[in-house]
Amino acid sequence: MKKILVTGGLGFIGSHTVVELQNTGFDVIIIDNLSNSKMEVLDNIEQITSKKAAFFNIDLRNKKEVKHFFNTNTIDGIIHFAASKAVGESVEKPLDYYENNIGTLVYILQEMRDHKIDHFIFSSSCTVYGQAAELPITEKSPVKPAISPYGNTKQIGEEIIRDTCKVHNMNAIALRYFNPIGAHDSIKIGELPLGVPQNLIPYITQTAAGIREQLSVFGNDYDTPDGTAIRDYIHVVDLAKAHTAALQRLLSNENKEKFEYFNVGTGKGSSVLEIINAFEHANNLKLNYKITTRREGDVTAAYADTNKVANELNWKTEKTLEEALKSAWEWQKSLI
Ligand code: UFG
């Protein structure tokens, strides 16, 4: 059985990916420092899969501990989720973001080099495209100067991995996520935002639950059919499955280049107002919202061209937006 290290394995996308990996027959080891996750997620994963993942509470900035981990564990591949992800916070604390997202990436790649670990999957983001000139966004769309340090860590991260793969015996895939939402069908794992949610769906579910009074729709003067910004919302379980597909591609040497990158989205864009309507319809409730001004740094529209990921990874979404919005609400209710 192949042993896969999942860093950030108790986080939102990480935990769903651990479930898919275990269900596909991989032996999973999780590293997480619990900075944006909870220990109980480990038990909840076990309840879903009936398999226990090995767990290490390691802060990847601690080079000594990272070294010790790799000296004492044999690993066949790594899926690296562990990173800070709040765009606004990254503007306030750029050095924290570069240390946590870039420093730790370098440490892990150094260990991979030293221990001859070949396969690496990196959490990247559609943010690397900025406002793309053409929609849907293909992988040929140029990487634009990052607006936030967070976005920059994804761009720099990809470059570091590309440079590393060129000279070391390593193959890697970066998955450029669009907007992951929803929760596992079991409603045992989902998104656990710290404090006031910055992302649309957790803000919606917390408003519906009465935790937040009102959702602010950030701008209705965009150049879109209803004036609100458009994103590609992908069910987190579908996104998790893209990771197992990418890993299998590397493990079976099917990759065409040493460093590859894929968009992972549904291919369909939805506006903020469409999401609100779909959420209300899927869950048979009314949401309290108002239109406010634009949020700084937001692009008008982003949705994926999924041809490359479909053809190369043989992956496509299986779940609908309605399922995602229903599961997000069920998950929110389970937290109360
Ligand atoms: N939005 C609102 N009100 C809110 C929250 C969000 O109207 O309270 C709007 C945003 O303006 C945007 C859309 O809902 O138009 C989606 O916003 P999110 O914050 O959920 O997602 P983003 O597309 O802004 O950000 C996501 C990830 C980032 C990543 C970025 C790349 O959260 O990590 O995609 O584009 F960098």
mmCIF file of C-alpha atoms and ligand atoms in Angstrom:
data_model
loop_
_atom_site.group_PDB
_atom_site.id
_atom_site.type_symbol
_atom_site.label_atom_id
_atom_site.label_comp_id
_atom_site.label_asym_id
_atom_site.label_seq_id
_atom_site.Cartn_x
_atom_site.Cartn_y
_atom_site.Cartn_z
ATOM 1 C CA MET A 1 0.000 0.000 0.000
ATOM 2 C CA LYS A 2 1.440 3.389 -0.993
ATOM 3 C CA LYS A 3 2.049 5.771 1.887
ATOM 4 C CA ILE A 4 0.952 9.318 1.201
ATOM 5 C CA LEU A 5 1.764 12.291 3.387
ATOM 6 C CA VAL A 6 -1.011 14.895 3.460
ATOM 7 C CA THR A 7 0.090 18.167 5.032
ATOM 8 C CA GLY A 8 -2.817 20.245 6.281
ATOM 9 C CA GLY A 9 -4.817 17.015 6.238
ATOM 10 C CA LEU A 10 -7.279 18.225 8.873
ATOM 11 C CA GLY A 11 -8.217 21.350 6.902
ATOM 12 C CA PHE A 12 -11.185 21.825 4.594
ATOM 13 C CA ILE A 13 -9.821 20.428 1.331
ATOM 14 C CA GLY A 14 -7.206 18.289 3.098
ATOM 15 C CA SER A 15 -9.720 16.325 5.167
ATOM 16 C CA HIS A 16 -11.927 15.569 2.156
ATOM 17 C CA THR A 17 -8.853 14.453 0.229
ATOM 18 C CA VAL A 18 -7.751 12.140 3.049
ATOM 19 C CA VAL A 19 -11.172 10.450 2.831
ATOM 20 C CA GLU A 20 -10.833 9.955 -0.939
ATOM 21 C CA LEU A 21 -7.266 8.672 -0.591
ATOM 22 C CA GLN A 22 -8.242 6.160 2.073
ATOM 23 C CA ASN A 23 -11.262 5.053 0.052
ATOM 24 C CA THR A 24 -8.985 4.536 -2.957
ATOM 25 C CA GLY A 25 -6.664 2.303 -0.913
ATOM 26 C CA PHE A 26 -3.830 4.635 0.092
ATOM 27 C CA ASP A 27 -2.240 4.610 3.511
ATOM 28 C CA VAL A 28 -2.409 8.209 4.766
ATOM 29 C CA ILE A 29 -0.170 10.086 7.165
ATOM 30 C CA ILE A 30 -1.372 13.548 8.181
ATOM 31 C CA ILE A 31 0.744 16.467 9.328
ATOM 32 C CA ASP A 32 -1.234 19.419 10.671
ATOM 33 C CA ASN A 33 -0.419 22.098 13.242
ATOM 34 C CA LEU A 34 -4.098 22.728 14.079
ATOM 35 C CA SER A 35 -3.685 26.439 13.294
ATOM 36 C CA ASN A 36 -6.910 26.453 11.283
ATOM 37 C CA SER A 37 -8.370 23.035 12.057
ATOM 38 C CA LYS A 38 -9.541 20.853 14.923
ATOM 39 C CA MET A 39 -8.308 17.552 16.288
ATOM 40 C CA GLU A 40 -11.804 16.029 16.149
ATOM 41 C CA VAL A 41 -11.623 16.098 12.334
ATOM 42 C CA LEU A 42 -9.272 13.103 12.588
ATOM 43 C CA ASP A 43 -11.949 11.015 14.344
ATOM 44 C CA ASN A 44 -14.604 12.231 11.930
ATOM 45 C CA ILE A 45 -12.494 11.071 8.988
ATOM 46 C CA GLU A 46 -12.135 7.679 10.669
ATOM 47 C CA GLN A 47 -15.902 7.492 11.156
ATOM 48 C CA ILE A 48 -16.370 7.982 7.400
ATOM 49 C CA THR A 49 -13.700 5.600 6.132
ATOM 50 C CA SER A 50 -13.269 3.189 9.083
ATOM 51 C CA LYS A 51 -9.549 3.749 8.640
ATOM 52 C CA LYS A 52 -7.233 5.500 11.014
ATOM 53 C CA ALA A 53 -4.766 7.933 9.497
ATOM 54 C CA ALA A 54 -1.460 8.378 11.303
ATOM 55 C CA PHE A 55 -1.293 11.898 12.694
ATOM 56 C CA PHE A 56 1.609 14.206 13.557
ATOM 57 C CA ASN A 57 1.082 17.626 15.099
ATOM 58 C CA ILE A 58 4.043 19.309 13.447
ATOM 59 C CA ASP A 59 4.487 22.936 12.508
ATOM 60 C CA LEU A 60 6.271 22.753 9.170
ATOM 61 C CA ARG A 61 8.199 25.941 9.966
ATOM 62 C CA ASN A 62 10.092 23.881 12.520
ATOM 63 C CA LYS A 63 12.830 22.543 10.268
ATOM 64 C CA LYS A 64 14.222 20.240 12.946
ATOM 65 C CA GLU A 65 10.886 18.512 13.448
ATOM 66 C CA VAL A 66 10.328 18.270 9.717
ATOM 67 C CA LYS A 67 13.750 16.620 9.339
ATOM 68 C CA HIS A 68 13.022 14.202 12.140
ATOM 69 C CA PHE A 69 9.686 13.278 10.570
ATOM 70 C CA PHE A 70 11.261 12.451 7.204
ATOM 71 C CA ASN A 71 14.151 10.587 8.863
ATOM 72 C CA THR A 72 11.698 8.320 10.656
ATOM 73 C CA ASN A 73 8.939 7.807 8.070
ATOM 74 C CA THR A 74 8.940 6.262 4.621
ATOM 75 C CA ILE A 75 6.762 8.178 2.169
ATOM 76 C CA ASP A 76 5.779 7.458 -1.448
ATOM 77 C CA GLY A 77 4.167 10.793 -2.254
ATOM 78 C CA ILE A 78 3.090 14.101 -0.760
ATOM 79 C CA ILE A 79 -0.012 16.233 -1.124
ATOM 80 C CA HIS A 80 0.844 19.614 0.327
ATOM 81 C CA PHE A 81 -2.145 21.618 1.572
ATOM 82 C CA ALA A 82 -0.699 23.191 4.706
ATOM 83 C CA ALA A 83 -0.653 26.957 4.163
ATOM 84 C CA SER A 84 -2.290 30.175 5.274
ATOM 85 C CA LYS A 85 -5.094 31.242 2.961
ATOM 86 C CA ALA A 86 -6.691 34.529 4.022
ATOM 87 C CA VAL A 87 -6.123 37.067 1.249
ATOM 88 C CA GLY A 88 -6.724 40.167 3.435
ATOM 89 C CA GLU A 89 -4.553 38.896 6.286
ATOM 90 C CA SER A 90 -1.731 38.245 3.842
ATOM 91 C CA VAL A 91 -1.701 41.940 2.934
ATOM 92 C CA GLU A 92 -1.317 42.826 6.641
ATOM 93 C CA LYS A 93 1.268 40.137 7.405
ATOM 94 C CA PRO A 94 3.235 39.449 4.226
ATOM 95 C CA LEU A 95 6.268 37.969 6.006
ATOM 96 C CA ASP A 96 4.116 35.494 7.936
ATOM 97 C CA TYR A 97 2.648 34.355 4.632
ATOM 98 C CA TYR A 98 6.015 34.019 2.914
ATOM 99 C CA GLU A 99 7.426 32.111 5.877
ATOM 100 C CA ASN A 100 4.449 29.814 6.276
ATOM 101 C CA ASN A 101 3.644 29.185 2.613
ATOM 102 C CA ILE A 102 7.066 29.421 0.990
ATOM 103 C CA GLY A 103 9.529 28.555 3.772
ATOM 104 C CA THR A 104 7.708 25.324 4.575
ATOM 105 C CA LEU A 105 7.434 24.388 0.899
ATOM 106 C CA VAL A 106 11.208 24.697 0.557
ATOM 107 C CA TYR A 107 11.790 22.528 3.639
ATOM 108 C CA ILE A 108 9.537 19.807 2.283
ATOM 109 C CA LEU A 109 11.147 19.845 -1.157
ATOM 110 C CA GLN A 110 14.588 19.633 0.471
ATOM 111 C CA GLU A 111 13.461 16.546 2.385
ATOM 112 C CA MET A 112 12.000 15.052 -0.793
ATOM 113 C CA ARG A 113 15.361 15.574 -2.512
ATOM 114 C CA ASP A 114 17.320 14.085 0.397
ATOM 115 C CA HIS A 115 15.018 11.087 0.833
ATOM 116 C CA LYS A 116 14.409 10.535 -2.889
ATOM 117 C CA ILE A 117 10.660 11.016 -2.632
ATOM 118 C CA ASP A 118 9.360 11.545 -6.124
ATOM 119 C CA HIS A 119 5.682 12.539 -6.238
ATOM 120 C CA PHE A 120 4.329 15.908 -5.162
ATOM 121 C CA ILE A 121 0.921 17.564 -5.472
ATOM 122 C CA PHE A 122 0.656 21.287 -4.733
ATOM 123 C CA SER A 123 -2.428 23.331 -3.805
ATOM 124 C CA SER A 124 -2.415 26.207 -6.204
ATOM 125 C CA SER A 125 -5.173 28.641 -7.047
ATOM 126 C CA CYS A 126 -6.938 30.257 -9.978
ATOM 127 C CA THR A 127 -5.810 33.490 -8.355
ATOM 128 C CA VAL A 128 -2.578 33.086 -10.377
ATOM 129 C CA TYR A 129 -4.527 34.222 -13.465
ATOM 130 C CA GLY A 130 -5.831 37.466 -11.933
ATOM 131 C CA GLN A 131 -8.548 38.832 -14.224
ATOM 132 C CA ALA A 132 -7.993 36.664 -17.276
ATOM 133 C CA ALA A 133 -8.512 38.345 -20.636
ATOM 134 C CA GLU A 134 -10.528 35.397 -21.936
ATOM 135 C CA LEU A 135 -13.132 33.203 -20.313
ATOM 136 C CA PRO A 136 -13.292 30.335 -19.594
ATOM 137 C CA ILE A 137 -9.717 30.329 -18.303
ATOM 138 C CA THR A 138 -7.420 27.794 -19.912
ATOM 139 C CA GLU A 139 -4.026 26.800 -18.518
ATOM 140 C CA LYS A 140 -2.500 28.807 -21.393
ATOM 141 C CA SER A 141 -3.832 32.006 -19.857
ATOM 142 C CA PRO A 142 -0.826 33.990 -18.582
ATOM 143 C CA VAL A 143 0.021 34.225 -14.902
ATOM 144 C CA LYS A 144 -0.569 37.847 -13.873
ATOM 145 C CA PRO A 145 1.274 39.830 -11.185
ATOM 146 C CA ALA A 146 -0.299 38.779 -7.890
ATOM 147 C CA ILE A 147 -2.571 41.242 -6.104
ATOM 148 C CA SER A 148 -1.921 39.842 -2.622
ATOM 149 C CA PRO A 149 1.024 38.179 -0.873
ATOM 150 C CA TYR A 150 -1.216 35.102 -0.546
ATOM 151 C CA GLY A 151 -1.652 34.961 -4.323
ATOM 152 C CA ASN A 152 2.042 35.565 -4.744
ATOM 153 C CA THR A 153 2.881 32.557 -2.553
ATOM 154 C CA LYS A 154 0.949 30.357 -4.988
ATOM 155 C CA GLN A 155 2.819 31.778 -7.993
ATOM 156 C CA ILE A 156 6.217 31.604 -6.315
ATOM 157 C CA GLY A 157 5.366 28.146 -4.993
ATOM 158 C CA GLU A 158 4.722 26.878 -8.513
ATOM 159 C CA GLU A 159 8.007 28.409 -9.721
ATOM 160 C CA ILE A 160 9.991 26.824 -6.909
ATOM 161 C CA ILE A 161 8.491 23.430 -7.708
ATOM 162 C CA ARG A 162 9.133 23.857 -11.441
ATOM 163 C CA ASP A 163 12.788 24.744 -10.833
ATOM 164 C CA THR A 164 13.187 21.844 -8.409
ATOM 165 C CA CYS A 165 11.672 19.275 -10.773
ATOM 166 C CA LYS A 166 14.081 20.392 -13.510
ATOM 167 C CA VAL A 167 17.173 19.257 -11.638
ATOM 168 C CA HIS A 168 16.020 16.727 -9.067
ATOM 169 C CA ASN A 169 14.401 13.377 -9.518
ATOM 170 C CA MET A 170 10.954 14.701 -8.761
ATOM 171 C CA ASN A 171 7.618 14.947 -10.558
ATOM 172 C CA ALA A 172 4.906 17.341 -9.467
ATOM 173 C CA ILE A 173 1.417 18.532 -10.284
ATOM 174 C CA ALA A 174 -0.048 21.870 -9.206
ATOM 175 C CA LEU A 175 -3.833 21.968 -9.036
ATOM 176 C CA ARG A 176 -5.206 25.443 -9.561
ATOM 177 C CA TYR A 177 -8.420 25.423 -7.583
ATOM 178 C CA PHE A 178 -11.373 27.601 -8.397
ATOM 179 C CA ASN A 179 -13.835 28.136 -5.488
ATOM 180 C CA PRO A 180 -14.242 25.017 -3.336
ATOM 181 C CA ILE A 181 -17.530 24.756 -1.423
ATOM 182 C CA GLY A 182 -19.808 22.201 0.232
ATOM 183 C CA ALA A 183 -19.224 19.353 2.629
ATOM 184 C CA HIS A 184 -18.917 15.571 2.614
ATOM 185 C CA ASP A 185 -22.214 13.664 2.109
ATOM 186 C CA SER A 186 -21.888 12.238 5.609
ATOM 187 C CA ILE A 187 -21.873 15.814 7.028
ATOM 188 C CA LYS A 188 -19.056 14.691 9.321
ATOM 189 C CA ILE A 189 -16.471 16.980 7.766
ATOM 190 C CA GLY A 190 -16.784 20.417 6.165
ATOM 191 C CA GLU A 191 -15.416 23.940 6.284
ATOM 192 C CA LEU A 192 -14.566 25.408 9.701
ATOM 193 C CA PRO A 193 -13.823 29.092 9.138
ATOM 194 C CA LEU A 194 -12.061 30.884 12.002
ATOM 195 C CA GLY A 195 -13.884 34.029 13.114
ATOM 196 C CA VAL A 196 -15.874 36.048 10.600
ATOM 197 C CA PRO A 197 -15.895 34.161 7.288
ATOM 198 C CA GLN A 198 -14.250 35.928 4.351
ATOM 199 C CA ASN A 199 -15.631 33.543 1.741
ATOM 200 C CA LEU A 200 -19.098 33.699 0.287
ATOM 201 C CA ILE A 201 -20.569 30.296 1.147
ATOM 202 C CA PRO A 202 -19.641 30.179 4.849
ATOM 203 C CA TYR A 203 -20.898 33.758 5.159
ATOM 204 C CA ILE A 204 -24.171 32.707 3.551
ATOM 205 C CA THR A 205 -24.624 29.657 5.780
ATOM 206 C CA GLN A 206 -23.781 31.630 8.931
ATOM 207 C CA THR A 207 -26.281 34.306 7.919
ATOM 208 C CA ALA A 208 -28.944 31.667 7.321
ATOM 209 C CA ALA A 209 -28.129 30.214 10.753
ATOM 210 C CA GLY A 210 -28.507 33.631 12.412
ATOM 211 C CA ILE A 211 -24.831 33.874 13.421
ATOM 212 C CA ARG A 212 -24.391 36.826 11.028
ATOM 213 C CA GLU A 213 -27.140 39.334 10.648
ATOM 214 C CA GLN A 214 -26.857 40.078 6.975
ATOM 215 C CA LEU A 215 -24.781 39.067 3.980
ATOM 216 C CA SER A 216 -23.121 41.892 2.075
ATOM 217 C CA VAL A 217 -22.974 41.398 -1.670
ATOM 218 C CA PHE A 218 -19.751 43.097 -2.653
ATOM 219 C CA GLY A 219 -20.744 45.185 -5.653
ATOM 220 C CA ASN A 220 -23.459 44.949 -8.311
ATOM 221 C CA ASP A 221 -21.782 47.228 -10.825
ATOM 222 C CA TYR A 222 -19.534 44.634 -12.451
ATOM 223 C CA ASP A 223 -19.670 44.031 -16.162
ATOM 224 C CA THR A 224 -21.702 40.830 -15.798
ATOM 225 C CA PRO A 225 -25.351 40.042 -16.660
ATOM 226 C CA ASP A 226 -26.655 40.873 -13.162
ATOM 227 C CA GLY A 227 -23.787 43.139 -12.113
ATOM 228 C CA THR A 228 -22.378 40.806 -9.423
ATOM 229 C CA ALA A 229 -19.053 38.984 -9.717
ATOM 230 C CA ILE A 230 -18.817 35.539 -11.243
ATOM 231 C CA ARG A 231 -16.901 32.547 -9.847
ATOM 232 C CA ASP A 232 -16.635 28.814 -10.491
ATOM 233 C CA TYR A 233 -17.896 27.031 -7.368
ATOM 234 C CA ILE A 234 -16.733 23.421 -7.152
ATOM 235 C CA HIS A 235 -17.895 20.773 -4.688
ATOM 236 C CA VAL A 236 -15.035 19.975 -2.324
ATOM 237 C CA VAL A 237 -15.542 16.213 -2.786
ATOM 238 C CA ASP A 238 -15.041 16.590 -6.540
ATOM 239 C CA LEU A 239 -11.955 18.683 -5.856
ATOM 240 C CA ALA A 240 -10.641 16.034 -3.443
ATOM 241 C CA LYS A 241 -11.048 13.399 -6.157
ATOM 242 C CA ALA A 242 -8.914 15.498 -8.506
ATOM 243 C CA HIS A 243 -6.070 15.017 -6.016
ATOM 244 C CA THR A 244 -6.309 11.223 -6.058
ATOM 245 C CA ALA A 245 -6.439 11.343 -9.861
ATOM 246 C CA ALA A 246 -3.336 13.580 -9.976
ATOM 247 C CA LEU A 247 -1.488 11.348 -7.545
ATOM 248 C CA GLN A 248 -2.315 8.232 -9.535
ATOM 249 C CA ARG A 249 -1.056 9.937 -12.686
ATOM 250 C CA LEU A 250 2.308 10.540 -11.033
ATOM 251 C CA LEU A 251 2.529 7.118 -9.384
ATOM 252 C CA SER A 252 1.893 5.370 -12.703
ATOM 253 C CA ASN A 253 4.321 7.673 -14.560
ATOM 254 C CA GLU A 254 1.612 8.917 -16.886
ATOM 255 C CA ASN A 255 2.620 12.562 -16.554
ATOM 256 C CA LYS A 256 3.884 14.198 -19.735
ATOM 257 C CA GLU A 257 6.127 16.743 -18.067
ATOM 258 C CA LYS A 258 7.985 16.746 -14.789
ATOM 259 C CA PHE A 259 5.910 19.683 -13.626
ATOM 260 C CA GLU A 260 2.308 19.941 -14.738
ATOM 261 C CA TYR A 261 -0.575 22.172 -13.717
ATOM 262 C CA PHE A 262 -4.312 21.850 -14.114
ATOM 263 C CA ASN A 263 -7.339 24.017 -13.537
ATOM 264 C CA VAL A 264 -9.803 22.349 -11.219
ATOM 265 C CA GLY A 265 -13.262 23.831 -11.520
ATOM 266 C CA THR A 266 -16.668 22.943 -12.923
ATOM 267 C CA GLY A 267 -16.387 25.062 -16.051
ATOM 268 C CA LYS A 268 -19.532 26.965 -15.105
ATOM 269 C CA GLY A 269 -19.571 30.474 -13.673
ATOM 270 C CA SER A 270 -22.190 31.663 -11.180
ATOM 271 C CA SER A 271 -22.773 35.229 -10.025
ATOM 272 C CA VAL A 272 -23.150 36.109 -6.350
ATOM 273 C CA LEU A 273 -26.876 36.715 -6.858
ATOM 274 C CA GLU A 274 -27.233 33.387 -8.658
ATOM 275 C CA ILE A 275 -25.546 31.674 -5.722
ATOM 276 C CA ILE A 276 -27.887 33.382 -3.262
ATOM 277 C CA ASN A 277 -30.924 32.325 -5.301
ATOM 278 C CA ALA A 278 -29.629 28.782 -5.714
ATOM 279 C CA PHE A 279 -28.928 28.542 -1.974
ATOM 280 C CA GLU A 280 -32.422 29.795 -1.108
ATOM 281 C CA HIS A 281 -34.002 27.412 -3.585
ATOM 282 C CA ALA A 282 -31.930 24.354 -2.623
ATOM 283 C CA ASN A 283 -32.641 24.808 1.075
ATOM 284 C CA ASN A 284 -36.062 26.399 0.931
ATOM 285 C CA LEU A 285 -35.206 29.497 2.943
ATOM 286 C CA LYS A 286 -34.726 33.225 2.554
ATOM 287 C CA LEU A 287 -31.441 34.977 3.041
ATOM 288 C CA ASN A 288 -31.042 38.468 4.476
ATOM 289 C CA TYR A 289 -28.678 40.345 2.179
ATOM 290 C CA LYS A 290 -27.850 43.805 0.930
ATOM 291 C CA ILE A 291 -25.776 45.188 -1.898
ATOM 292 C CA THR A 292 -22.636 47.033 -0.772
ATOM 293 C CA THR A 293 -19.531 48.354 -2.494
ATOM 294 C CA ARG A 294 -16.954 46.208 -4.240
ATOM 295 C CA ARG A 295 -14.292 44.417 -2.191
ATOM 296 C CA GLU A 296 -10.780 45.491 -3.051
ATOM 297 C CA GLY A 297 -8.831 42.995 -5.109
ATOM 298 C CA ASP A 298 -11.860 41.070 -6.430
ATOM 299 C CA VAL A 299 -11.855 40.159 -10.106
ATOM 300 C CA THR A 300 -15.015 40.466 -12.211
ATOM 301 C CA ALA A 301 -15.249 36.904 -13.429
ATOM 302 C CA ALA A 302 -13.291 33.663 -13.222
ATOM 303 C CA TYR A 303 -14.322 30.203 -14.353
ATOM 304 C CA ALA A 304 -12.328 27.279 -15.604
ATOM 305 C CA ASP A 305 -11.852 25.696 -18.955
ATOM 306 C CA THR A 306 -11.798 22.059 -17.829
ATOM 307 C CA ASN A 307 -10.626 20.381 -21.034
ATOM 308 C CA LYS A 308 -7.052 19.784 -19.902
ATOM 309 C CA VAL A 309 -7.977 18.279 -16.553
ATOM 310 C CA ALA A 310 -10.720 16.157 -18.158
ATOM 311 C CA ASN A 311 -8.457 14.812 -20.900
ATOM 312 C CA GLU A 312 -5.245 14.346 -18.943
ATOM 313 C CA LEU A 313 -6.445 13.416 -15.469
ATOM 314 C CA ASN A 314 -9.592 11.712 -16.717
ATOM 315 C CA TRP A 315 -11.454 13.654 -14.060
ATOM 316 C CA LYS A 316 -14.717 15.525 -14.147
ATOM 317 C CA THR A 317 -17.138 16.890 -11.608
ATOM 318 C CA GLU A 318 -19.845 14.521 -10.443
ATOM 319 C CA LYS A 319 -21.738 16.775 -8.086
ATOM 320 C CA THR A 320 -24.070 19.684 -8.780
ATOM 321 C CA LEU A 321 -24.097 23.205 -7.392
ATOM 322 C CA GLU A 322 -27.385 22.354 -5.678
ATOM 323 C CA GLU A 323 -25.803 19.376 -3.906
ATOM 324 C CA ALA A 324 -22.900 21.569 -2.820
ATOM 325 C CA LEU A 325 -25.186 24.275 -1.426
ATOM 326 C CA LYS A 326 -27.408 21.708 0.325
ATOM 327 C CA SER A 327 -24.431 20.012 1.945
ATOM 328 C CA ALA A 328 -22.980 23.385 2.998
ATOM 329 C CA TRP A 329 -26.237 24.174 4.795
ATOM 330 C CA GLU A 330 -26.519 20.707 6.378
ATOM 331 C CA TRP A 331 -22.944 21.096 7.597
ATOM 332 C CA GLN A 332 -23.678 24.524 9.060
ATOM 333 C CA LYS A 333 -26.718 23.152 10.907
ATOM 334 C CA SER A 334 -24.638 20.305 12.301
ATOM 335 C CA LEU A 335 -22.312 22.847 13.922
ATOM 336 C CA ILE A 336 -24.993 24.587 15.953
HETATM 337 N N1 UFG B 1 -18.576 37.836 -1.664
HETATM 338 C C1 UFG B 1 -19.607 38.643 -1.249
HETATM 339 N N2 UFG B 1 -19.843 38.739 0.090
HETATM 340 C C2 UFG B 1 -19.116 38.075 1.021
HETATM 341 C C3 UFG B 1 -18.053 37.239 0.574
HETATM 342 C C4 UFG B 1 -17.814 37.158 -0.781
HETATM 343 O O1 UFG B 1 -20.302 39.262 -2.050
HETATM 344 O O2 UFG B 1 -19.379 38.215 2.213
HETATM 345 C C5 UFG B 1 -18.314 37.725 -3.105
HETATM 346 C C6 UFG B 1 -16.915 38.155 -3.505
HETATM 347 O O3 UFG B 1 -16.882 39.534 -3.724
HETATM 348 C C7 UFG B 1 -16.684 37.316 -4.739
HETATM 349 C C8 UFG B 1 -17.471 36.037 -4.460
HETATM 350 O O4 UFG B 1 -18.402 36.365 -3.449
HETATM 351 O O5 UFG B 1 -17.231 37.949 -5.853
HETATM 352 C C9 UFG B 1 -16.598 34.905 -3.979
HETATM 353 O O6 UFG B 1 -15.816 35.367 -2.898
HETATM 354 P P1 UFG B 1 -14.952 34.372 -2.000
HETATM 355 O O7 UFG B 1 -14.271 35.211 -0.972
HETATM 356 O O8 UFG B 1 -15.772 33.239 -1.532
HETATM 357 O O9 UFG B 1 -13.916 33.773 -3.036
HETATM 358 P P2 UFG B 1 -12.803 34.509 -3.907
HETATM 359 O O10 UFG B 1 -13.122 34.147 -5.316
HETATM 360 O O11 UFG B 1 -12.664 35.936 -3.602
HETATM 361 O O12 UFG B 1 -11.512 33.815 -3.327
HETATM 362 C C10 UFG B 1 -11.225 32.488 -3.607
HETATM 363 C C11 UFG B 1 -10.368 31.886 -2.504
HETATM 364 C C12 UFG B 1 -9.021 32.553 -2.437
HETATM 365 C C13 UFG B 1 -8.406 32.608 -3.799
HETATM 366 C C14 UFG B 1 -9.336 33.224 -4.788
HETATM 367 C C15 UFG B 1 -8.797 33.169 -6.170
HETATM 368 O O13 UFG B 1 -10.997 32.022 -1.252
HETATM 369 O O14 UFG B 1 -8.206 31.780 -1.597
HETATM 370 O O15 UFG B 1 -10.557 32.492 -4.795
HETATM 371 O O16 UFG B 1 -9.582 33.922 -7.030
HETATM 372 F F1 UFG B 1 -7.272 33.348 -3.776
#
